[in-house]
XYZ file of C-alpha atoms in Angstrom:
673
model
C -106.721 -78.707 -24.714
C -107.542 -75.128 -25.449
C -106.912 -74.259 -21.868
C -103.503 -75.913 -22.038
C -102.629 -73.992 -25.204
C -103.654 -70.750 -23.621
C -101.471 -71.553 -20.641
C -98.455 -72.291 -22.858
C -99.022 -69.102 -24.840
C -99.232 -67.119 -21.661
C -96.029 -68.727 -20.388
C -94.197 -67.947 -23.652
C -95.473 -64.365 -23.619
C -94.521 -63.783 -19.995
C -91.057 -65.239 -20.505
C -90.379 -62.695 -23.246
C -91.421 -59.684 -21.201
C -88.563 -57.855 -19.448
C -89.133 -55.566 -16.468
C -89.130 -51.967 -17.583
C -85.867 -50.383 -16.366
C -86.216 -47.592 -13.871
C -85.382 -44.181 -15.342
C -82.002 -42.694 -14.500
C -80.487 -39.234 -14.159
C -77.255 -40.058 -15.980
C -75.727 -36.877 -17.362
C -77.959 -34.590 -15.281
C -76.571 -31.524 -13.538
C -76.486 -31.450 -9.735
C -77.459 -28.486 -7.566
C -76.817 -29.140 -3.873
C -78.120 -26.450 -1.504
C -77.169 -26.815 2.152
C -79.224 -24.865 4.668
C -77.130 -24.188 7.734
C -78.917 -24.434 11.093
C -82.400 -25.077 9.652
C -84.792 -27.295 11.592
C -87.107 -29.498 9.569
C -90.120 -28.422 11.598
C -89.699 -24.786 10.534
C -90.732 -25.367 6.902
C -94.267 -25.379 5.563
C -93.669 -28.702 3.831
C -93.008 -30.203 7.273
C -96.203 -28.787 8.759
C -95.095 -25.383 10.099
C -97.716 -22.701 9.528
C -96.099 -19.613 11.079
C -93.723 -18.928 8.212
C -94.038 -18.757 4.442
C -91.497 -20.913 2.605
C -93.134 -21.132 -0.833
C -90.045 -22.118 -2.802
C -89.017 -24.967 -0.536
C -92.624 -26.103 -0.254
C -92.976 -26.134 -4.042
C -89.754 -28.106 -4.354
C -91.148 -30.669 -1.900
C -94.328 -30.980 -3.958
C -92.305 -31.479 -7.151
C -89.965 -34.074 -5.675
C -89.348 -36.315 -2.703
C -89.529 -35.153 0.900
C -87.769 -37.234 3.524
C -89.878 -36.953 6.655
C -87.178 -38.205 9.041
C -83.697 -37.162 7.923
C -81.072 -37.058 10.649
C -77.762 -35.234 10.889
C -74.840 -37.183 12.367
C -73.463 -34.153 14.211
C -74.878 -30.736 15.189
C -71.851 -28.788 13.891
C -71.309 -27.222 10.476
C -67.907 -28.493 9.329
C -68.200 -32.169 10.310
C -71.799 -32.308 9.052
C -70.789 -30.927 5.653
C -67.848 -33.317 5.508
C -70.399 -36.122 5.849
C -72.799 -34.591 3.300
C -70.062 -34.370 0.670
C -68.296 -37.673 1.371
C -70.907 -40.150 2.568
C -68.767 -40.960 5.603
C -69.623 -40.570 9.281
C -67.418 -38.297 11.431
C -65.556 -41.200 13.103
C -64.564 -42.341 9.596
C -63.544 -39.036 7.990
C -62.066 -37.765 11.256
C -63.524 -34.241 11.315
C -65.274 -34.075 14.683
C -65.459 -30.365 15.484
C -65.414 -26.952 13.835
C -61.947 -25.560 13.243
C -60.106 -28.446 14.863
C -59.321 -30.702 11.907
C -58.868 -30.628 8.151
C -60.829 -33.038 5.945
C -58.291 -35.643 4.759
C -56.955 -35.984 1.219
C -57.870 -39.627 0.673
C -61.677 -39.981 0.720
C -63.633 -39.524 -2.476
C -66.293 -36.816 -2.423
C -69.062 -35.741 -4.749
C -66.734 -33.053 -6.092
C -63.800 -35.370 -6.786
C -66.037 -38.041 -8.326
C -68.032 -35.720 -10.571
C -65.009 -33.617 -11.456
C -63.202 -36.752 -12.626
C -66.282 -37.587 -14.716
C -66.028 -34.287 -16.591
C -68.382 -32.123 -14.558
C -67.765 -28.430 -14.013
C -67.678 -28.036 -10.222
C -68.287 -24.917 -8.153
C -68.901 -24.224 -4.459
C -70.263 -21.016 -2.924
C -69.723 -20.688 0.798
C -71.610 -18.577 3.327
C -69.295 -18.681 6.361
C -65.647 -18.975 7.283
C -66.285 -22.250 9.116
C -66.194 -23.918 5.649
C -63.138 -22.013 4.420
C -60.944 -23.984 2.031
C -58.270 -24.386 4.710
C -60.534 -27.029 6.277
C -60.231 -29.286 3.240
C -63.668 -29.350 1.608
C -62.475 -27.489 -1.492
C -60.779 -30.558 -2.929
C -62.331 -31.480 -6.284
C -63.941 -28.094 -6.942
C -62.748 -26.108 -9.960
C -64.099 -22.984 -8.298
C -64.382 -22.644 -4.502
C -65.874 -19.255 -3.694
C -65.166 -18.631 -0.014
C -64.352 -14.963 -0.558
C -65.453 -13.701 2.834
C -63.739 -10.385 3.711
C -60.338 -10.949 5.268
C -59.255 -7.424 6.061
C -56.746 -7.181 8.871
C -59.501 -6.052 11.242
C -62.315 -8.192 9.845
C -62.741 -10.660 12.676
C -66.496 -10.199 12.724
C -66.888 -10.535 8.953
C -66.866 -14.303 9.239
C -70.032 -14.839 7.230
C -71.778 -13.238 4.284
C -75.461 -12.916 3.449
C -77.183 -15.590 1.437
C -78.018 -12.964 -1.168
C -74.313 -12.446 -1.821
C -73.631 -16.184 -1.944
C -76.527 -16.653 -4.357
C -75.332 -13.769 -6.540
C -71.969 -15.498 -6.897
C -73.601 -18.833 -7.674
C -75.940 -17.303 -10.262
C -73.036 -15.609 -12.030
C -71.238 -18.958 -12.249
C -74.360 -20.802 -13.395
C -74.971 -18.228 -16.127
C -71.661 -19.107 -17.799
C -72.593 -21.165 -20.825
C -70.586 -24.364 -20.864
C -70.992 -27.653 -22.658
C -70.185 -29.811 -19.635
C -72.738 -30.699 -16.944
C -72.264 -28.906 -13.643
C -72.185 -29.678 -9.943
C -72.904 -26.568 -7.880
C -72.918 -26.524 -4.084
C -74.495 -23.456 -2.470
C -74.154 -22.992 1.296
C -76.684 -20.613 2.909
C -75.689 -19.659 6.451
C -78.338 -17.045 7.255
C -80.310 -19.043 9.845
C -77.282 -19.288 12.148
C -77.262 -17.154 15.311
C -77.289 -14.245 15.811
C -80.579 -13.913 13.940
C -80.810 -10.677 11.952
C -82.917 -11.179 8.812
C -82.922 -8.485 6.126
C -86.037 -6.646 5.080
C -88.817 -7.373 4.413
C -88.432 -10.373 6.718
C -87.001 -8.320 9.574
C -90.357 -6.549 9.844
C -92.579 -9.490 8.921
C -90.989 -11.692 11.577
C -89.951 -9.058 14.102
C -90.912 -11.304 17.028
C -89.454 -14.464 15.441
C -86.130 -13.518 13.808
C -85.068 -17.153 13.346
C -88.153 -17.674 11.193
C -87.285 -14.490 9.334
C -83.869 -15.878 8.484
C -85.458 -19.050 7.114
C -87.827 -16.953 4.998
C -84.763 -15.204 3.558
C -83.121 -18.565 2.865
C -86.276 -19.671 1.060
C -86.110 -16.560 -1.114
C -82.550 -17.407 -2.160
C -83.539 -20.983 -2.962
C -86.246 -19.492 -5.168
C -83.675 -17.415 -7.054
C -81.537 -20.490 -7.707
C -84.479 -22.568 -8.901
C -85.612 -19.663 -11.052
C -82.236 -19.556 -12.795
C -82.502 -23.245 -13.646
C -85.927 -22.660 -15.169
C -84.724 -19.565 -17.036
C -81.895 -21.515 -18.649
C -84.129 -24.474 -19.457
C -82.099 -26.716 -17.154
C -84.730 -27.638 -14.568
C -85.696 -30.835 -16.383
C -82.122 -32.113 -16.412
C -80.897 -31.058 -12.977
C -80.952 -33.052 -9.765
C -81.788 -30.601 -6.974
C -81.001 -31.607 -3.397
C -81.780 -29.281 -0.490
C -80.625 -30.387 2.941
C -80.070 -28.944 6.395
C -76.684 -29.642 7.946
C -78.116 -29.598 11.486
C -80.949 -27.948 13.368
C -81.239 -25.437 16.200
C -82.397 -26.094 19.766
C -84.075 -22.694 20.272
C -84.085 -23.239 24.027
C -85.387 -26.810 24.043
C -83.626 -28.983 26.611
C -82.016 -25.780 27.856
C -79.769 -25.267 24.812
C -80.023 -21.913 23.034
C -78.400 -22.842 19.730
C -76.685 -26.136 18.850
C -73.500 -28.135 19.144
C -73.569 -29.522 22.679
C -76.541 -31.912 22.811
C -77.886 -34.569 20.444
C -81.633 -34.152 20.828
C -83.911 -34.052 17.782
C -84.236 -30.242 17.465
C -80.523 -30.180 16.594
C -80.501 -33.356 14.473
C -83.809 -33.513 12.562
C -83.232 -31.664 9.291
C -85.083 -31.074 6.027
C -84.109 -33.174 3.014
C -85.754 -32.541 -0.356
C -84.802 -34.223 -3.620
C -86.159 -33.317 -7.062
C -85.166 -35.458 -10.049
C -87.605 -34.773 -12.914
C -88.773 -37.871 -14.755
C -86.891 -40.133 -12.366
C -88.427 -39.697 -8.910
C -92.145 -39.118 -8.366
C -93.510 -35.727 -7.386
C -94.999 -35.326 -3.938
C -93.643 -38.571 -2.503
C -92.932 -38.573 1.230
C -90.329 -41.114 2.362
C -91.234 -42.024 5.921
C -88.324 -44.327 6.793
C -85.661 -42.511 8.833
C -82.510 -41.841 6.803
C -79.158 -40.281 7.639
C -77.295 -37.501 5.852
C -74.472 -40.004 5.431
C -76.633 -41.601 2.706
C -76.913 -38.433 0.627
C -73.586 -38.427 -1.253
C -73.731 -42.082 -2.369
C -77.394 -41.657 -3.331
C -76.752 -38.547 -5.441
C -73.743 -40.189 -7.080
C -75.859 -43.263 -7.769
C -78.672 -41.244 -9.333
C -76.138 -39.651 -11.687
C -74.660 -43.120 -12.378
C -71.307 -41.936 -11.073
C -71.077 -44.120 -7.949
C -68.557 -43.367 -5.254
C -65.662 -45.866 -5.055
C -66.232 -49.205 -3.389
C -65.510 -49.043 0.289
C -67.451 -45.866 0.938
C -70.288 -47.958 2.328
C -70.080 -49.971 5.515
C -70.445 -49.492 9.232
C -69.233 -45.890 9.051
C -70.275 -45.121 5.481
C -73.601 -44.292 3.883
C -75.860 -46.366 1.666
C -76.719 -45.686 -1.971
C -80.508 -45.428 -1.944
C -80.798 -44.481 -5.623
C -82.021 -47.862 -6.894
C -84.585 -48.152 -4.127
C -85.853 -44.636 -4.768
C -86.016 -45.111 -8.545
C -88.079 -48.235 -7.921
C -90.311 -46.092 -5.698
C -89.798 -48.246 -2.639
C -89.189 -47.183 0.934
C -85.536 -47.631 1.925
C -84.635 -50.423 4.304
C -84.517 -49.380 7.935
C -81.064 -48.469 9.226
C -79.491 -47.252 12.433
C -78.941 -43.487 12.576
C -75.729 -42.499 14.349
C -75.026 -39.075 15.851
C -72.353 -37.587 18.072
C -71.152 -34.411 19.710
C -67.610 -33.956 20.924
C -68.096 -30.223 21.409
C -68.489 -30.653 25.162
C -64.917 -31.918 25.376
C -63.835 -28.374 24.513
C -65.010 -27.480 28.025
C -63.671 -30.646 29.630
C -67.105 -32.278 29.580
C -68.034 -35.706 28.283
C -68.722 -36.763 24.728
C -72.271 -37.792 23.817
C -73.283 -40.344 21.199
C -76.731 -41.292 19.929
C -78.176 -44.172 17.944
C -81.693 -44.266 16.571
C -83.304 -47.529 15.480
C -86.801 -46.900 14.192
C -88.521 -44.835 16.870
C -86.153 -45.937 19.631
C -83.252 -43.607 20.374
C -80.418 -44.213 22.810
C -78.015 -41.503 24.010
C -74.706 -42.711 25.432
C -73.678 -40.231 28.117
C -72.550 -40.427 31.759
C -76.286 -40.633 32.514
C -77.625 -42.642 29.553
C -80.989 -41.873 27.979
C -83.549 -43.921 26.062
C -86.568 -42.476 24.245
C -89.470 -43.774 22.195
C -89.782 -40.979 19.627
C -93.091 -42.324 18.355
C -94.726 -41.733 21.730
C -92.368 -39.070 23.045
C -91.116 -36.873 20.170
C -90.031 -34.200 22.646
C -87.600 -36.605 24.359
C -88.955 -35.722 27.783
C -89.426 -39.193 29.323
C -86.133 -41.011 29.774
C -87.004 -44.703 29.790
C -83.510 -45.581 30.986
C -84.295 -44.002 34.346
C -87.242 -46.333 34.899
C -86.054 -49.446 33.069
C -82.243 -49.431 33.201
C -80.531 -51.645 30.667
C -83.216 -51.521 27.969
C -80.821 -49.645 25.708
C -77.995 -52.140 26.163
C -78.116 -53.421 22.577
C -77.911 -49.901 21.139
C -75.155 -49.000 23.592
C -73.164 -52.007 22.380
C -73.679 -50.889 18.773
C -72.387 -47.391 19.567
C -69.323 -48.877 21.228
C -68.670 -51.037 18.163
C -68.910 -48.024 15.861
C -66.493 -46.122 18.050
C -64.022 -49.012 17.939
C -64.150 -49.126 14.120
C -63.352 -45.426 13.755
C -60.554 -44.416 11.418
C -57.594 -42.218 12.204
C -58.165 -38.672 13.349
C -57.978 -36.035 10.638
C -54.940 -33.768 10.566
C -55.202 -30.543 12.565
C -56.306 -27.533 10.551
C -53.816 -24.683 10.174
C -55.363 -21.947 12.306
C -53.957 -18.489 12.891
C -55.219 -15.918 15.369
C -57.500 -14.317 12.796
C -59.019 -17.662 11.870
C -59.744 -18.413 15.523
C -61.261 -14.952 15.947
C -63.487 -15.487 12.936
C -64.735 -18.817 14.247
C -65.339 -17.207 17.638
C -67.410 -14.516 15.935
C -69.619 -17.337 14.623
C -69.992 -18.783 18.112
C -67.459 -21.605 17.806
C -64.430 -22.241 20.008
C -62.424 -24.000 17.265
C -61.897 -27.113 19.349
C -59.496 -25.312 21.647
C -59.472 -28.018 24.331
C -60.747 -30.900 22.271
C -59.974 -33.979 24.309
C -61.161 -36.525 21.765
C -63.817 -39.158 21.408
C -62.612 -41.182 24.393
C -63.480 -38.469 26.935
C -66.522 -40.092 28.535
C -65.664 -39.318 32.164
C -66.304 -35.581 32.281
C -69.463 -33.767 33.305
C -72.554 -34.901 31.430
C -73.307 -32.101 28.910
C -77.005 -32.107 29.784
C -76.015 -31.350 33.373
C -73.785 -28.530 32.138
C -76.357 -26.955 29.838
C -77.041 -24.049 32.223
C -73.330 -23.255 32.242
C -73.211 -23.606 28.462
C -76.148 -21.254 28.071
C -74.391 -18.742 30.305
C -71.271 -19.154 28.204
C -73.203 -18.487 24.988
C -74.738 -15.317 26.451
C -71.343 -14.106 27.678
C -69.732 -14.971 24.377
C -72.258 -13.028 22.296
C -71.781 -10.043 24.596
C -68.038 -10.266 23.906
C -68.590 -10.581 20.149
C -70.954 -7.588 20.197
C -68.358 -5.483 22.033
C -70.372 -5.250 25.266
C -67.216 -5.788 27.282
C -68.498 -4.811 30.724
C -71.497 -7.107 30.300
C -69.279 -9.919 29.010
C -66.827 -9.519 31.883
C -69.589 -9.696 34.471
C -71.040 -12.832 32.889
C -67.663 -14.569 32.651
C -66.913 -13.625 36.280
C -70.114 -15.460 37.281
C -69.192 -18.497 35.188
C -65.727 -18.704 36.734
C -67.308 -18.377 40.166
C -69.642 -21.269 39.362
C -66.943 -23.465 37.791
C -63.470 -22.171 38.767
C -61.671 -25.185 37.311
C -63.066 -24.730 33.798
C -60.098 -23.599 31.700
C -62.321 -22.237 28.902
C -64.301 -20.005 31.264
C -61.118 -18.749 32.932
C -59.495 -18.156 29.549
C -62.473 -16.233 28.188
C -62.560 -14.044 31.299
C -58.853 -13.404 30.735
C -59.545 -12.414 27.125
C -62.275 -10.019 28.243
C -59.892 -8.447 30.761
C -57.261 -8.115 28.061
C -59.700 -6.318 25.763
C -60.644 -3.895 28.536
C -56.966 -3.101 29.130
C -56.631 -4.939 32.440
C -53.510 -6.772 31.292
C -52.209 -7.765 34.721
C -55.500 -9.487 35.632
C -55.544 -11.112 32.206
C -52.020 -12.463 32.708
C -52.938 -13.891 36.111
C -56.046 -15.550 34.680
C -54.187 -17.032 31.729
C -51.629 -18.475 34.150
C -54.562 -19.966 36.077
C -55.970 -21.497 32.872
C -52.585 -23.044 32.040
C -52.358 -24.496 35.543
C -55.823 -26.044 35.157
C -55.131 -27.446 31.692
C -51.396 -27.644 30.920
C -52.186 -28.972 27.458
C -54.421 -26.022 26.560
C -52.585 -24.580 23.562
C -54.762 -21.480 23.338
C -54.214 -20.514 26.965
C -50.440 -20.811 26.621
C -50.372 -18.771 23.443
C -52.706 -16.088 24.792
C -50.622 -15.793 27.953
C -47.559 -15.155 25.803
C -49.097 -12.456 23.617
C -50.638 -10.723 26.640
C -47.207 -10.634 28.280
C -45.949 -9.110 25.054
C -48.677 -6.471 25.092
C -47.771 -5.649 28.689
C -44.164 -5.017 27.663
C -42.851 -8.048 29.532
C -40.857 -9.196 26.516
C -38.475 -11.644 28.180
C -41.370 -13.485 29.816
C -43.278 -13.352 26.526
C -40.381 -14.898 24.625
C -40.141 -17.707 27.161
C -43.909 -18.300 27.051
C -43.983 -18.291 23.236
C -41.175 -20.833 23.111
C -43.196 -23.075 25.449
C -46.346 -22.560 23.356
C -44.508 -23.580 20.184
C -43.143 -26.707 21.861
C -46.735 -27.684 22.618
C -48.129 -26.657 19.219
C -45.333 -26.324 16.635
C -47.777 -25.854 13.736
C -49.418 -22.725 15.109
C -48.458 -19.996 12.620
C -49.337 -16.996 14.771
C -47.110 -18.274 17.576
C -44.135 -18.275 15.220
C -45.176 -14.795 14.058
C -45.349 -13.524 17.643
C -42.004 -15.085 18.564
C -40.481 -13.555 15.459
C -41.684 -10.131 16.591
C -40.332 -10.687 20.106
C -36.911 -11.712 18.795
C -36.786 -8.784 16.371
C -37.515 -6.330 19.163
C -34.563 -7.829 21.062
C -32.338 -7.359 18.002
C -32.122 -11.091 17.254
C -32.936 -10.591 13.576
C -31.789 -13.943 12.193
C -33.816 -15.841 14.787
C -36.756 -13.574 13.993
C -36.407 -14.309 10.279
C -36.508 -18.058 10.877
C -39.651 -17.812 13.019
C -41.447 -15.526 10.556
C -40.467 -17.722 7.619
C -41.987 -20.677 9.488
C -45.144 -18.664 10.115
C -45.739 -17.917 6.417
C -44.852 -21.496 5.510
C -47.602 -22.748 7.823
C -50.071 -20.086 6.730
C -49.253 -18.663 3.281
C -52.296 -16.372 3.458
C -51.219 -14.373 6.519
C -50.546 -10.822 5.342
C -49.344 -9.666 8.750
C -46.659 -12.339 8.934
C -45.432 -11.510 5.430
C -45.240 -7.827 6.379
C -43.276 -8.645 9.522
C -40.948 -10.877 7.526
C -40.407 -7.989 5.127
C -39.467 -5.703 8.023
C -36.855 -8.145 9.309
C -35.433 -8.877 5.856
C -35.153 -5.147 5.235
C -33.163 -4.675 8.441
C -30.995 -7.658 7.519
C -30.069 -5.755 4.319
C -31.823 -8.266 2.066
C -33.960 -5.812 0.070
C -35.021 -8.114 -2.790
C -36.404 -10.706 -0.387
C -37.999 -7.953 1.692
C -39.721 -6.573 -1.387
C -41.172 -9.985 -2.244
C -42.532 -10.347 1.282
C -44.088 -6.861 1.274
C -45.643 -7.405 -2.147
C -47.140 -10.699 -1.042
C -48.665 -9.008 2.011
C -50.124 -6.253 -0.174
C -51.524 -8.815 -2.630
C -53.206 -10.753 0.143
C -54.867 -7.670 1.648
C -54.897 -4.685 -0.750
C -56.252 -2.398 1.992
C -53.348 -3.144 4.373
C -51.194 -0.013 4.735
C -48.093 -1.443 6.430
C -46.589 -3.349 3.470
C -47.038 -0.269 1.275
C -45.115 1.686 3.870
C -42.437 -1.013 3.825
C -42.148 -0.808 0.046
C -41.809 2.956 0.361
C -39.036 2.477 2.896
C -37.132 0.253 0.473
C -37.425 2.910 -2.226
C -36.001 5.491 0.177
C -33.055 3.193 0.803
C -32.643 2.879 -2.972
C -32.655 6.681 -3.286
C -35.862 6.619 -5.338
C -38.013 9.327 -3.684
C -40.709 9.479 -6.374
C -41.519 5.787 -6.002
C -41.283 6.090 -2.219
C -43.767 8.965 -2.115
C -46.175 6.983 -4.305
C -46.175 4.082 -1.850
C -46.439 6.390 1.171
C -49.402 8.234 -0.337
C -51.190 4.954 -0.995
C -50.540 3.906 2.593
C -51.846 7.208 3.984
C -54.959 7.008 1.806
C -55.718 3.659 3.416
C -54.788 4.596 6.994
C -54.590 8.387 7.412
C -54.846 8.039 11.183
C -51.462 6.327 11.476
C -48.438 8.219 12.782
C -45.498 8.262 10.412
C -41.936 9.291 11.168
C -40.119 11.762 8.970
C -37.531 10.379 6.582
C -36.205 13.685 5.357
C -36.888 12.999 1.688
C -37.872 15.883 -0.547
C -41.544 16.097 -1.520
C -43.524 18.467 -3.714
C -44.457 21.729 -1.933
C -48.040 20.643 -1.178
C -46.696 17.755 0.943
C -45.359 18.531 4.399
C -44.523 15.102 5.802
C -43.249 11.793 4.605
C -44.050 8.342 5.755
C -41.180 6.018 6.462
C -40.446 4.392 9.787
C -37.814 1.911 10.853
C -38.191 -1.366 12.670
C -39.943 -0.596 15.952
C -42.845 -1.993 17.952
C -45.132 0.044 15.701
C -43.698 -1.666 12.603
C -44.911 -5.132 13.555
C -48.482 -6.424 13.517
């Protein structure tokens, strides 16, 4: 009897007990730090002992470290599009750097948290994530202020110290609302040139030195949270966008191949009071899961529909319950090879088994073969059939391609200075018939070496290397086009023209080759041919702003001012940040006797680039025409202070005795840029 009573009492007691709810991070701030080009195995927390990364290691000990986090693509822009949206590249449509713009429709962390009342700010380390590529949507403040002087092609990135300074200034603003801050640190990207003291400490391992510098900047950001008393109420997520091959599998950097050195990235998550300190999640996870998980932790879930075959999973409940996530397939792709006319490559990892879909397929057991050196598909063909079928199904369920990004010549030059070709010949995800990228890796390595020589201004070295590449692969339009560009820069315009014609013959749809042929003809003084070539280039790519700018110049030099005005107006419509095009439009409007419109165009050019002399000269010219010499001289002096080396024609206006020349010139080849 007593036993029965005890049993009933126990039953009653147990029925009244409710499971203790898992703690949440509702209302917390969010600090997302993305580490560009950082391999997981180069951090102390992941077992590396040749570099000191105390801040990242401490963060790992205070939060959760994901031992096996995988990037879906070894390229900066598409990887960040996935990090912010929780969608795989086939779903959001951004497959390459510089080729597409992230679409307007998908929700992102910024749009979701901004709508929930968060203050949102982003701080960008390289032009590859410039707002023109669409990731700025939802941010109140998008700091991508990388120098855009008219000759700043190489200033396509800025040091992490500068990025962190900007972020710290924003974080120090006292506001009542919670914040979401995204800080992008680009330092570990090639070429590796760490600042002191890491330049000296890691003189023989500059990549490690760059990561040490990145760690220092992470420390500054974490220190600011502690200083403001915000550390206990801030979710901190640190993640690599992709890794770096460092010569493994023959690849110097990243982008072409989908082996683990380029895909395995660090992922650290600290949520005080919510997630346990020092926990290591061993189940492989994808970066596509990060956005829905962060939104879930903050109890601001992304809209329904973000999950699915091409969307990530919200792991927040699982993590708060301190359980390992369920196993999932990890998808990865690279379409970068299609830029060279080579095949796409896709990968799918299921547990330790990884399949690579390529002209010569590959299958690896990462548990036994982490270096991916023993291709099981060569010895047991067909074992990866199930994974191959899954990849094909994912490809079939892909959404529409993202819209092309608006890219002018400067933008392409800035991406080139970062080592990216801006998807010049991107053939799309269906190009599976070209050369297998792993069989082209020697050519790709040669291309990278030639490219960096070109970027560094070692033109003779670059020309010799590109000559060898063209000799090895004479039907590769990219190699031929880059040799043409090198010839153009060395002043060999006739050889450059011949090579560009060869590139167009190889790839008639190559928009860059057609455009570059046209502008080289223009440089060579072959204006009629240039006009014809520019017209053809615009037919192929009507949204290319610099082509309209170049055609406008060509028409103006032929005296066809109204046609020139229309082309230049189209150029600034497509790219409202192009100071050169606005200046050229001002020149044409001035000669069309439309001074008010000309003044607006010149002023816009001067606003866009305050250190650009030409629009100041144009404004001075207008003041001469208005018989206002004092104002004219003021503009001319400002122009000469910026560019004293320029030659200016005399206008005949009267100047104070200490001045001997004046600075107005009419529409001429020298007027246009």
